[in-house]
XYZ file of N, CA, C and O in Angstrom:
760
model
N 0.845 -1.190 0.000
C 0.000 0.000 0.000
C 0.883 1.244 0.000
O 1.748 1.413 0.852
N 0.655 2.132 -0.988
C 1.452 3.341 -1.122
C 0.711 4.582 -0.646
O 1.016 5.698 -1.036
N -0.298 4.405 0.206
C -1.116 5.526 0.647
C -0.308 6.592 1.380
O -0.669 7.763 1.361
N 0.784 6.214 2.009
C 1.582 7.180 2.751
C 2.495 7.994 1.832
O 3.078 8.986 2.260
N 2.637 7.605 0.573
C 3.525 8.308 -0.349
C 2.756 9.422 -1.048
O 1.734 9.176 -1.687
N 3.241 10.632 -0.912
C 2.602 11.778 -1.531
C 3.023 11.916 -2.998
O 2.216 12.124 -3.873
N 4.323 11.807 -3.260
C 4.853 11.977 -4.607
C 6.067 11.084 -4.800
O 6.897 10.955 -3.906
N 6.156 10.515 -5.976
C 7.337 9.751 -6.361
C 8.015 10.531 -7.476
O 7.396 10.827 -8.495
N 9.272 10.905 -7.267
C 10.059 11.626 -8.263
C 11.254 10.784 -8.671
O 11.934 10.221 -7.811
N 11.497 10.720 -9.972
C 12.704 10.068 -10.486
C 13.300 11.013 -11.519
O 12.624 11.395 -12.483
N 14.538 11.413 -11.298
C 15.192 12.386 -12.181
C 16.583 11.893 -12.552
O 17.269 11.283 -11.733
N 16.975 12.185 -13.771
C 18.357 11.955 -14.151
C 18.733 13.010 -15.175
O 17.892 13.582 -15.863
N 20.009 13.276 -15.244
C 20.495 14.247 -16.217
C 21.955 14.003 -16.495
O 22.690 13.489 -15.648
N 22.354 14.353 -17.680
C 23.755 14.220 -18.063
C 24.132 15.439 -18.896
O 23.339 15.913 -19.709
N 25.329 15.947 -18.641
C 25.859 17.059 -19.425
C 27.263 16.699 -19.867
O 28.066 16.209 -19.074
N 27.522 16.911 -21.133
C 28.849 16.678 -21.690
C 29.385 18.037 -22.119
O 28.757 18.736 -22.907
N 30.532 18.430 -21.576
C 31.127 19.729 -21.878
C 32.445 19.553 -22.610
O 33.291 18.758 -22.187
N 32.611 20.303 -23.677
C 33.848 20.301 -24.458
C 34.514 21.655 -24.226
O 33.864 22.695 -24.412
N 35.787 21.670 -23.817
C 36.439 22.940 -23.458
C 36.894 23.782 -24.659
O 38.055 24.082 -24.825
N 35.944 24.136 -25.515
C 36.175 25.046 -26.643
C 34.832 25.275 -27.337
O 33.870 24.569 -27.101
N 34.803 26.271 -28.217
C 33.608 26.502 -29.017
C 33.584 25.489 -30.162
O 34.534 25.423 -30.936
N 32.543 24.711 -30.256
C 32.352 23.810 -31.393
C 31.376 24.493 -32.344
O 30.164 24.491 -32.117
N 31.909 25.107 -33.387
C 31.106 25.811 -34.371
C 31.657 25.494 -35.755
O 32.831 25.141 -35.896
N 30.823 25.611 -36.798
C 31.284 25.283 -38.145
C 32.089 26.401 -38.818
O 32.295 26.384 -40.018
N 32.545 27.380 -38.048
C 33.335 28.472 -38.586
C 34.388 28.849 -37.541
O 34.308 28.449 -36.385
N 35.377 29.624 -37.967
C 36.466 30.003 -37.068
C 36.002 31.084 -36.088
O 35.365 32.054 -36.473
N 36.326 30.890 -34.817
C 35.995 31.863 -33.778
C 37.288 32.357 -33.167
O 38.102 31.568 -32.689
N 37.477 33.669 -33.205
C 38.636 34.276 -32.566
C 38.216 34.731 -31.176
O 37.740 35.836 -30.984
N 38.361 33.832 -30.230
C 37.981 34.138 -28.853
C 39.205 33.986 -27.975
O 39.880 32.968 -28.001
N 39.471 35.016 -27.214
C 40.564 34.940 -26.257
C 40.229 35.831 -25.074
O 40.011 37.024 -25.230
N 40.140 35.217 -23.905
C 39.896 36.023 -22.711
C 41.088 35.980 -21.778
O 41.071 36.611 -20.742
N 42.103 35.215 -22.131
C 43.292 35.153 -21.289
C 43.265 34.021 -20.293
O 44.089 33.124 -20.352
N 42.302 34.031 -19.385
C 42.292 33.056 -18.302
C 41.116 32.091 -18.345
O 41.104 31.117 -17.617
N 40.103 32.365 -19.156
C 38.869 31.602 -19.086
C 38.653 30.783 -20.350
O 38.732 31.294 -21.462
N 38.364 29.520 -20.162
C 38.137 28.596 -21.261
C 36.647 28.565 -21.589
O 35.822 28.371 -20.693
N 36.282 28.723 -22.866
C 34.863 28.599 -23.226
C 34.471 27.124 -23.293
O 35.316 26.257 -23.506
N 33.197 26.841 -23.104
C 32.699 25.469 -23.141
C 31.527 25.357 -24.100
O 30.687 26.257 -24.187
N 31.484 24.224 -24.800
C 30.314 23.830 -25.575
C 29.653 22.722 -24.776
O 30.305 21.745 -24.402
N 28.372 22.876 -24.481
C 27.663 21.934 -23.614
C 26.534 21.221 -24.350
O 25.793 21.844 -25.108
N 26.429 19.930 -24.084
C 25.329 19.105 -24.561
C 24.669 18.524 -23.318
O 25.361 17.954 -22.471
N 23.358 18.661 -23.188
C 22.713 18.118 -21.993
C 21.417 17.400 -22.351
O 20.752 17.720 -23.335
N 21.095 16.426 -21.523
C 19.875 15.649 -21.659
C 19.403 15.309 -20.249
O 20.199 14.898 -19.407
N 18.117 15.503 -19.988
C 17.596 15.158 -18.672
C 16.164 14.659 -18.796
O 15.474 14.932 -19.785
N 15.746 13.920 -17.794
C 14.389 13.397 -17.734
C 13.899 13.514 -16.298
O 14.634 13.263 -15.352
N 12.648 13.899 -16.160
C 12.028 14.009 -14.851
C 10.678 13.307 -14.907
O 9.829 13.656 -15.730
N 10.509 12.323 -14.050
C 9.246 11.594 -13.960
C 8.651 11.863 -12.592
O 9.341 11.769 -11.580
N 7.368 12.221 -12.568
C 6.701 12.488 -11.300
C 5.379 11.730 -11.276
O 4.589 11.817 -12.216
N 5.164 10.996 -10.200
C 3.930 10.231 -10.029
C 3.286 10.648 -8.720
O 3.905 10.560 -7.662
N 2.057 11.137 -8.804
C 1.263 11.444 -7.621
C 0.194 10.362 -7.552
O -0.825 10.454 -8.259
N 0.432 9.292 -6.774
C -0.531 8.180 -6.726
C -1.953 8.664 -6.465
O -2.195 9.478 -5.582
N -2.857 8.191 -7.299
C -4.256 8.581 -7.175
C -4.604 9.874 -7.892
O -5.767 10.280 -7.901
N -3.602 10.545 -8.502
C -3.860 11.803 -9.201
C -3.347 11.783 -10.641
O -4.119 11.830 -11.579
N -2.013 11.773 -10.799
C -1.461 11.843 -12.151
C -0.019 11.331 -12.167
O 0.629 11.172 -11.136
N 0.467 11.111 -13.381
C 1.882 10.851 -13.634
C 2.269 11.720 -14.823
O 1.514 11.839 -15.795
N 3.436 12.356 -14.738
C 3.890 13.241 -15.801
C 5.373 12.993 -16.052
O 6.134 12.686 -15.126
N 5.778 13.114 -17.317
C 7.173 12.933 -17.691
C 7.628 14.170 -18.457
O 6.906 14.662 -19.331
N 8.808 14.670 -18.105
C 9.370 15.840 -18.775
C 10.774 15.506 -19.257
O 11.625 15.102 -18.473
N 10.998 15.697 -20.548
C 12.304 15.442 -21.162
C 12.864 16.779 -21.628
O 12.147 17.581 -22.235
N 14.145 17.020 -21.348
C 14.802 18.268 -21.763
C 16.126 17.945 -22.427
O 16.826 17.018 -22.010
N 16.448 18.726 -23.435
C 17.725 18.580 -24.116
C 18.174 19.958 -24.580
O 17.345 20.781 -24.986
N 19.472 20.205 -24.505
C 19.966 21.502 -24.965
C 21.382 21.375 -25.516
O 22.115 20.431 -25.215
N 21.726 22.348 -26.340
C 23.058 22.478 -26.908
C 23.405 23.954 -26.817
O 22.595 24.806 -27.197
N 24.586 24.253 -26.285
C 24.926 25.659 -26.184
C 26.343 25.924 -25.728
O 27.171 25.010 -25.624
N 26.583 27.183 -25.436
C 27.915 27.676 -25.124
C 27.889 28.431 -23.801
O 26.919 29.095 -23.465
N 29.010 28.338 -23.093
C 29.168 29.006 -21.805
C 30.588 29.565 -21.772
O 31.545 28.813 -21.929
N 30.712 30.872 -21.609
C 32.035 31.470 -21.566
C 32.049 32.702 -20.681
O 31.038 33.355 -20.489
N 33.227 32.957 -20.128
C 33.439 34.151 -19.320
C 34.231 35.138 -20.164
O 35.311 34.823 -20.654
N 33.670 36.323 -20.302
C 34.350 37.390 -21.036
C 35.462 37.978 -20.179
O 36.567 38.240 -20.662
N 35.149 38.179 -18.911
C 36.118 38.677 -17.931
C 35.805 37.981 -16.606
O 34.892 37.163 -16.526
N 36.518 38.347 -15.573
C 36.253 37.780 -14.252
C 34.827 38.080 -13.802
O 34.196 37.297 -13.103
N 34.287 39.199 -14.240
C 32.969 39.643 -13.784
C 31.823 39.312 -14.735
O 30.674 39.367 -14.338
N 32.114 39.017 -16.004
C 31.063 38.860 -17.011
C 31.020 37.421 -17.543
O 32.030 36.894 -17.995
N 29.821 36.852 -17.531
C 29.628 35.488 -18.019
C 28.468 35.464 -19.018
O 27.442 36.113 -18.804
N 28.625 34.693 -20.086
C 27.599 34.536 -21.109
C 27.229 33.060 -21.221
O 28.103 32.194 -21.170
N 25.940 32.797 -21.402
C 25.459 31.444 -21.670
C 24.453 31.563 -22.810
O 23.464 32.308 -22.696
N 24.714 30.859 -23.908
C 23.829 30.913 -25.071
C 23.508 29.493 -25.508
O 24.407 28.709 -25.806
N 22.227 29.166 -25.504
C 21.753 27.861 -25.963
C 20.900 28.066 -27.207
O 19.717 28.404 -27.094
N 21.471 27.877 -28.416
C 20.665 28.040 -29.627
C 19.625 26.932 -29.791
O 18.651 27.107 -30.509
N 19.840 25.811 -29.104
C 18.870 24.711 -29.135
C 18.515 24.346 -27.702
O 19.369 23.968 -26.913
N 17.239 24.486 -27.390
C 16.734 24.144 -26.059
C 15.352 23.527 -26.249
O 14.399 24.218 -26.605
N 15.251 22.223 -26.054
C 14.009 21.483 -26.286
C 13.474 20.918 -24.984
O 14.240 20.361 -24.187
N 12.167 21.025 -24.793
C 11.515 20.458 -23.607
C 10.180 19.870 -24.038
O 9.401 20.513 -24.746
N 9.933 18.658 -23.606
C 8.687 17.977 -23.948
C 8.038 17.490 -22.662
O 8.664 16.790 -21.869
N 6.791 17.883 -22.454
C 6.032 17.460 -21.274
C 4.898 16.559 -21.736
O 4.155 16.913 -22.655
N 4.791 15.386 -21.098
C 3.732 14.432 -21.426
C 3.025 14.010 -20.145
O 3.654 13.513 -19.211
N 1.722 14.218 -20.110
C 0.896 13.747 -19.010
C 0.560 12.297 -19.320
O -0.069 11.996 -20.334
N 1.026 11.371 -18.476
C 0.915 9.949 -18.794
C -0.429 9.357 -18.409
O -1.012 8.607 -19.162
N -0.897 9.661 -17.227
C -2.224 9.181 -16.842
C -2.760 10.055 -15.724
O -2.007 10.700 -15.001
N -4.093 10.081 -15.628
C -4.740 10.886 -14.600
C -5.906 10.104 -14.015
O -6.451 9.202 -14.650
N -6.275 10.455 -12.813
C -7.452 9.854 -12.185
C -8.679 10.707 -12.531
O -8.555 11.856 -12.953
N -9.857 10.149 -12.336
C -11.091 10.892 -12.570
C -11.182 12.128 -11.697
O -11.620 13.190 -12.136
N -10.758 12.000 -10.432
C -10.798 13.134 -9.504
C -9.874 14.253 -9.980
O -10.220 15.437 -9.904
N -8.691 13.880 -10.478
C -7.760 14.896 -10.971
C -8.296 15.537 -12.247
O -8.167 16.750 -12.434
N -8.896 14.746 -13.141
C -9.508 15.302 -14.355
C -10.561 16.341 -13.996
O -10.643 17.396 -14.623
N -11.373 16.043 -12.987
C -12.404 16.988 -12.550
C -11.773 18.246 -11.968
O -12.229 19.359 -12.232
N -10.696 18.083 -11.196
C -9.978 19.223 -10.644
C -9.464 20.125 -11.768
O -9.582 21.344 -11.699
N -8.885 19.524 -12.821
C -8.384 20.306 -13.947
C -9.522 21.020 -14.670
O -9.382 22.175 -15.080
N -10.631 20.334 -14.832
C -11.783 20.932 -15.507
C -12.307 22.143 -14.725
O -12.700 23.149 -15.310
N -12.259 22.062 -13.410
C -12.723 23.160 -12.556
C -11.707 24.298 -12.447
O -12.054 25.390 -11.998
N -10.457 24.046 -12.821
C -9.374 25.031 -12.700
C -8.609 25.148 -14.021
O -7.536 24.554 -14.174
N -9.131 25.922 -14.976
C -8.513 26.002 -16.305
C -7.061 26.472 -16.293
O -6.263 26.027 -17.110
N -6.693 27.352 -15.368
C -5.294 27.813 -15.319
C -4.354 26.675 -14.936
O -3.259 26.555 -15.478
N -4.774 25.855 -14.008
C -3.957 24.703 -13.625
C -3.926 23.706 -14.773
O -2.895 23.102 -15.065
N -5.055 23.540 -15.449
C -5.133 22.597 -16.564
C -4.106 22.936 -17.648
O -3.488 22.041 -18.228
N -3.881 24.230 -17.895
C -2.905 24.639 -18.903
C -1.498 24.159 -18.568
O -0.707 23.858 -19.448
N -1.163 24.075 -17.291
C 0.184 23.641 -16.907
C 0.358 22.122 -16.997
O 1.462 21.625 -16.838
N -0.722 21.402 -17.247
C -0.637 19.943 -17.375
C -0.915 19.465 -18.800
O -1.202 18.303 -19.015
N -0.819 20.352 -19.773
C -1.032 19.951 -21.150
C 0.233 19.346 -21.722
O 1.344 19.745 -21.372
N 0.057 18.385 -22.632
C 1.191 17.836 -23.369
C 1.687 18.929 -24.309
O 0.924 19.437 -25.142
N 2.956 19.299 -24.168
C 3.449 20.435 -24.949
C 4.935 20.289 -25.253
O 5.693 19.713 -24.460
N 5.320 20.806 -26.409
C 6.717 20.885 -26.823
C 7.141 22.344 -26.724
O 6.423 23.234 -27.204
N 8.281 22.591 -26.101
C 8.858 23.929 -26.061
C 10.196 23.835 -26.775
O 11.115 23.167 -26.304
N 10.258 24.440 -27.947
C 11.481 24.413 -28.759
C 11.933 25.848 -28.938
O 11.216 26.660 -29.524
N 13.097 26.160 -28.411
C 13.539 27.538 -28.502
C 15.010 27.708 -28.253
O 15.806 26.774 -28.424
N 15.348 28.923 -27.852
C 16.734 29.268 -27.536
C 16.725 30.255 -26.388
O 15.705 30.911 -26.141
N 17.857 30.325 -25.679
C 17.947 31.328 -24.628
C 19.363 31.851 -24.479
O 20.324 31.200 -24.875
N 19.433 33.052 -23.929
C 20.707 33.717 -23.687
C 20.669 34.309 -22.283
O 19.675 34.943 -21.893
N 21.740 34.087 -21.516
C 21.854 34.636 -20.170
C 23.165 35.405 -20.064
O 24.222 34.910 -20.461
N 23.078 36.603 -19.506
C 24.254 37.408 -19.227
C 24.297 37.651 -17.728
O 23.293 38.029 -17.120
N 25.456 37.425 -17.122
C 25.628 37.648 -15.687
C 26.805 38.584 -15.457
O 27.844 38.460 -16.107
N 26.613 39.487 -14.523
C 27.687 40.384 -14.107
C 27.714 40.416 -12.588
O 26.680 40.549 -11.941
N 28.905 40.279 -12.040
C 29.051 40.353 -10.592
C 30.439 40.868 -10.262
O 31.436 40.358 -10.761
N 30.488 41.873 -9.409
C 31.786 42.346 -8.924
C 31.901 42.084 -7.421
O 32.564 42.833 -6.710
N 31.219 41.029 -6.969
C 31.255 40.717 -5.546
C 32.674 40.435 -5.093
O 33.454 39.790 -5.783
N 32.955 40.919 -3.920
C 34.274 40.809 -3.335
C 34.149 39.973 -2.064
O 33.170 40.108 -1.336
N 35.131 39.113 -1.775
C 35.049 38.333 -0.535
C 35.042 39.196 0.732
O 34.594 38.756 1.773
N 35.505 40.418 0.609
C 35.521 41.322 1.761
C 34.084 41.778 2.046
O 33.469 42.467 1.231
N 33.516 41.409 3.189
C 32.125 41.762 3.485
C 31.884 43.258 3.650
O 30.743 43.697 3.671
N 32.938 44.047 3.745
C 32.773 45.490 3.916
C 32.785 46.241 2.587
O 32.672 47.461 2.569
N 32.933 45.527 1.478
C 32.952 46.141 0.160
C 31.559 46.115 -0.465
O 30.830 45.140 -0.348
N 31.182 47.190 -1.138
C 29.927 47.235 -1.876
C 30.079 46.414 -3.152
O 31.186 46.228 -3.656
N 28.935 45.925 -3.681
C 29.002 45.133 -4.897
C 27.705 45.236 -5.686
O 26.666 45.644 -5.167
N 27.806 44.853 -6.950
C 26.666 44.847 -7.861
C 26.552 43.456 -8.465
O 27.560 42.828 -8.807
N 25.318 42.980 -8.605
C 25.051 41.705 -9.265
C 23.910 41.914 -10.250
O 22.914 42.559 -9.939
N 24.079 41.377 -11.468
C 23.005 41.419 -12.463
C 22.967 40.077 -13.189
O 24.004 39.525 -13.557
N 21.767 39.568 -13.380
C 21.561 38.367 -14.180
C 20.346 38.624 -15.072
O 19.256 38.898 -14.570
N 20.555 38.578 -16.373
C 19.470 38.808 -17.324
C 19.326 37.623 -18.252
O 20.324 37.025 -18.659
N 18.081 37.282 -18.585
C 17.820 36.138 -19.446
C 16.772 36.516 -20.491
O 15.767 37.146 -20.173
N 17.035 36.111 -21.724
C 16.108 36.280 -22.833
C 15.819 34.893 -23.386
O 16.751 34.144 -23.688
N 14.538 34.542 -23.485
C 14.150 33.216 -23.975
C 13.102 33.360 -25.062
O 12.091 34.038 -24.871
N 13.360 32.731 -26.200
C 12.429 32.690 -27.318
C 12.049 31.231 -27.540
O 12.917 30.360 -27.554
N 10.765 30.972 -27.749
C 10.348 29.584 -27.980
C 9.203 29.537 -28.980
O 8.291 30.366 -28.943
N 9.268 28.563 -29.867
C 8.186 28.282 -30.791
C 8.123 29.167 -32.015
O 7.299 28.926 -32.901
N 8.954 30.177 -32.117
C 8.855 31.107 -33.232
C 9.261 30.480 -34.563
O 8.593 30.707 -35.575
N 10.311 29.682 -34.570
C 10.724 29.011 -35.806
C 9.694 27.951 -36.189
O 9.337 27.820 -37.366
N 9.186 27.210 -35.206
C 8.149 26.224 -35.497
C 6.894 26.894 -36.028
O 6.264 26.413 -36.973
N 6.521 28.023 -35.450
C 5.325 28.743 -35.899
C 5.498 29.256 -37.321
O 4.600 29.151 -38.149
N 6.682 29.798 -37.631
C 6.940 30.304 -38.984
C 6.903 29.172 -40.008
O 6.293 29.302 -41.071
N 7.556 28.049 -39.702
C 7.544 26.924 -40.651
C 6.140 26.347 -40.773
O 5.713 25.955 -41.859
N 5.402 26.322 -39.688
C 4.028 25.841 -39.712
C 3.171 26.736 -40.609
O 2.336 26.251 -41.375
N 3.397 28.015 -40.502
C 2.638 28.968 -41.311
C 2.961 28.817 -42.793
O 2.078 28.903 -43.652
N 4.241 28.592 -43.109
C 4.663 28.445 -44.503
C 4.093 27.167 -45.115
O 3.555 27.172 -46.218
N 4.217 26.053 -44.384
C 3.844 24.762 -44.951
C 2.383 24.375 -44.734
O 1.824 23.603 -45.491
N 1.746 24.896 -43.701
C 0.366 24.516 -43.395
C -0.623 25.662 -43.532
O -1.798 25.495 -43.250
N -0.154 26.831 -43.920
C -1.037 27.984 -44.039
C -1.411 28.521 -42.669
O -0.814 28.190 -41.650
N -2.415 29.351 -42.634
C -2.869 29.944 -41.372
C -3.468 28.860 -40.489
O -4.283 28.072 -40.932
N -3.076 28.809 -39.262
C -3.565 27.822 -38.312
C -3.915 28.538 -37.011
O -3.247 29.482 -36.623
N -4.949 28.077 -36.363
C -5.320 28.692 -35.084
C -4.682 27.913 -33.943
O -4.344 26.744 -34.075
N -4.552 28.591 -32.817
C -3.963 27.959 -31.630
C -4.896 26.859 -31.133
O -6.105 26.977 -31.280
N -4.434 25.780 -30.557
C -3.025 25.494 -30.289
C -2.290 25.062 -31.557
O -2.798 24.271 -32.341
N -1.113 25.613 -31.740
C -0.296 25.283 -32.896
C 0.320 23.913 -32.686
O 0.641 23.521 -31.569
N 0.527 23.186 -33.801
C 1.094 21.839 -33.707
C 2.244 21.676 -34.680
O 2.253 22.271 -35.757
N 3.185 20.849 -34.282
C 4.310 20.457 -35.127
C 4.411 18.944 -35.049
O 4.584 18.392 -33.958
N 4.251 18.272 -36.182
C 4.250 16.810 -36.249
C 3.233 16.215 -35.269
O 3.497 15.223 -34.598
N 2.081 16.850 -35.166
C 1.015 16.354 -34.300
C 1.166 16.684 -32.829
O 0.344 16.296 -32.016
N 2.207 17.406 -32.471
C 2.463 17.763 -31.074
C 2.235 19.261 -30.880
O 2.816 20.078 -31.591
N 1.395 19.627 -29.910
C 1.180 21.045 -29.607
C 2.486 21.652 -29.106
O 3.256 21.005 -28.394
N 2.753 22.900 -29.506
C 3.963 23.570 -29.025
C 3.636 24.963 -28.515
O 2.659 25.576 -28.909
N 4.483 25.432 -27.619
C 4.332 26.769 -27.044
C 5.088 27.775 -27.893
O 6.128 27.470 -28.466
N 4.569 28.988 -27.922
C 5.246 30.088 -28.575
C 5.226 31.269 -27.609
O 4.168 31.697 -27.156
N 6.431 31.752 -27.257
C 6.497 32.886 -26.338
C 7.841 33.573 -26.416
O 8.784 33.079 -27.020
N 7.889 34.711 -25.778
C 9.076 35.541 -25.658
C 9.132 35.976 -24.198
O 8.144 36.485 -23.676
N 10.250 35.725 -23.530
C 10.332 36.047 -22.105
C 11.641 36.765 -21.797
O 12.701 36.374 -22.275
N 11.538 37.795 -20.979
C 12.716 38.518 -20.496
C 12.670 38.476 -18.973
O 11.633 38.759 -18.372
N 13.787 38.109 -18.361
C 13.893 38.100 -16.901
C 15.136 38.866 -16.496
O 16.139 38.864 -17.215
N 15.078 39.477 -15.349
C 16.235 40.187 -14.843
C 16.287 40.158 -13.325
O 15.251 40.111 -12.659
N 17.477 40.153 -12.814
C 17.705 40.167 -11.371
C 18.868 41.132 -11.131
O 19.978 40.891 -11.584
N 18.590 42.232 -10.465
C 19.603 43.249 -10.212
C 19.685 43.501 -8.714
O 18.656 43.737 -8.072
N 20.894 43.452 -8.176
C 21.088 43.655 -6.736
C 22.290 44.566 -6.502
O 23.305 44.447 -7.166
N 22.125 45.430 -5.539
C 23.231 46.283 -5.095
C 23.413 46.031 -3.609
O 22.457 46.086 -2.838
N 24.624 45.756 -3.231
C 24.947 45.566 -1.816
C 25.853 46.726 -1.413
O 26.936 46.887 -1.963
N 25.374 47.525 -0.500
C 26.123 48.692 -0.054
C 26.619 48.497 1.365
O 25.885 48.054 2.236
N 27.837 48.883 1.582
C 28.406 48.846 2.908
C 28.165 50.216 3.557
O 28.618 51.239 3.067
N 27.376 50.217 4.626
C 27.090 51.475 5.335
C 28.270 51.877 6.199
O 28.719 53.006 6.192
N 28.717 50.938 6.959
C 29.927 51.102 7.745
C 30.408 49.709 8.084
O 29.763 48.731 7.766
N 31.499 49.595 8.713
C 32.125 48.300 8.955
C 31.149 47.294 9.563
O 30.592 47.514 10.619
N 30.905 46.195 8.815
C 30.069 45.118 9.310
C 28.580 45.285 9.063
O 27.809 44.416 9.383
N 28.133 46.415 8.458
C 26.702 46.632 8.213
C 26.473 46.835 6.725
O 27.040 47.733 6.121
N 25.595 45.986 6.158
C 25.300 46.028 4.730
C 23.806 46.225 4.514
O 22.995 45.832 5.353
N 23.437 46.811 3.376
C 22.028 46.833 2.956
C 21.947 46.246 1.566
O 22.877 46.183 0.834
């Protein structure tokens, strides 16, 4: 009897990093001390809520990670794929989703195919009495290439858009995190 188990999670992931830019053209990159990386990653997340639902999420990405200077870091993933599949649901959970359309949207089978870019800046100093600045910005585009190809080959289509029979998301997202740490006087920060 698994009545005492609230959720069963099984996750795995693997990342393979190559210490250089793998591109089909010559890149003149030199930062002096920092090695750029080309990253390949694959992960899977399975979640089972006994008596409610089971969902599987597969993610894969290809991209680059490099430091321009000690303070500046870039991460660019031209390929970032995520597939969510709802495997099974109970009648009670189906009714819950029907009563809560916003929650239902987060449990739809969907493909997210896109790219993202992250820029980070930090001049944090180990000395706790020094002021510092931190910034992390992310730009994510998804579904735009699939939508354009869908429009070219299938004509005008209404949402939900599909690619090879699979619904996909289309969005543009910008995120930012900016922090300033000021030293007021010795040992006191804001």
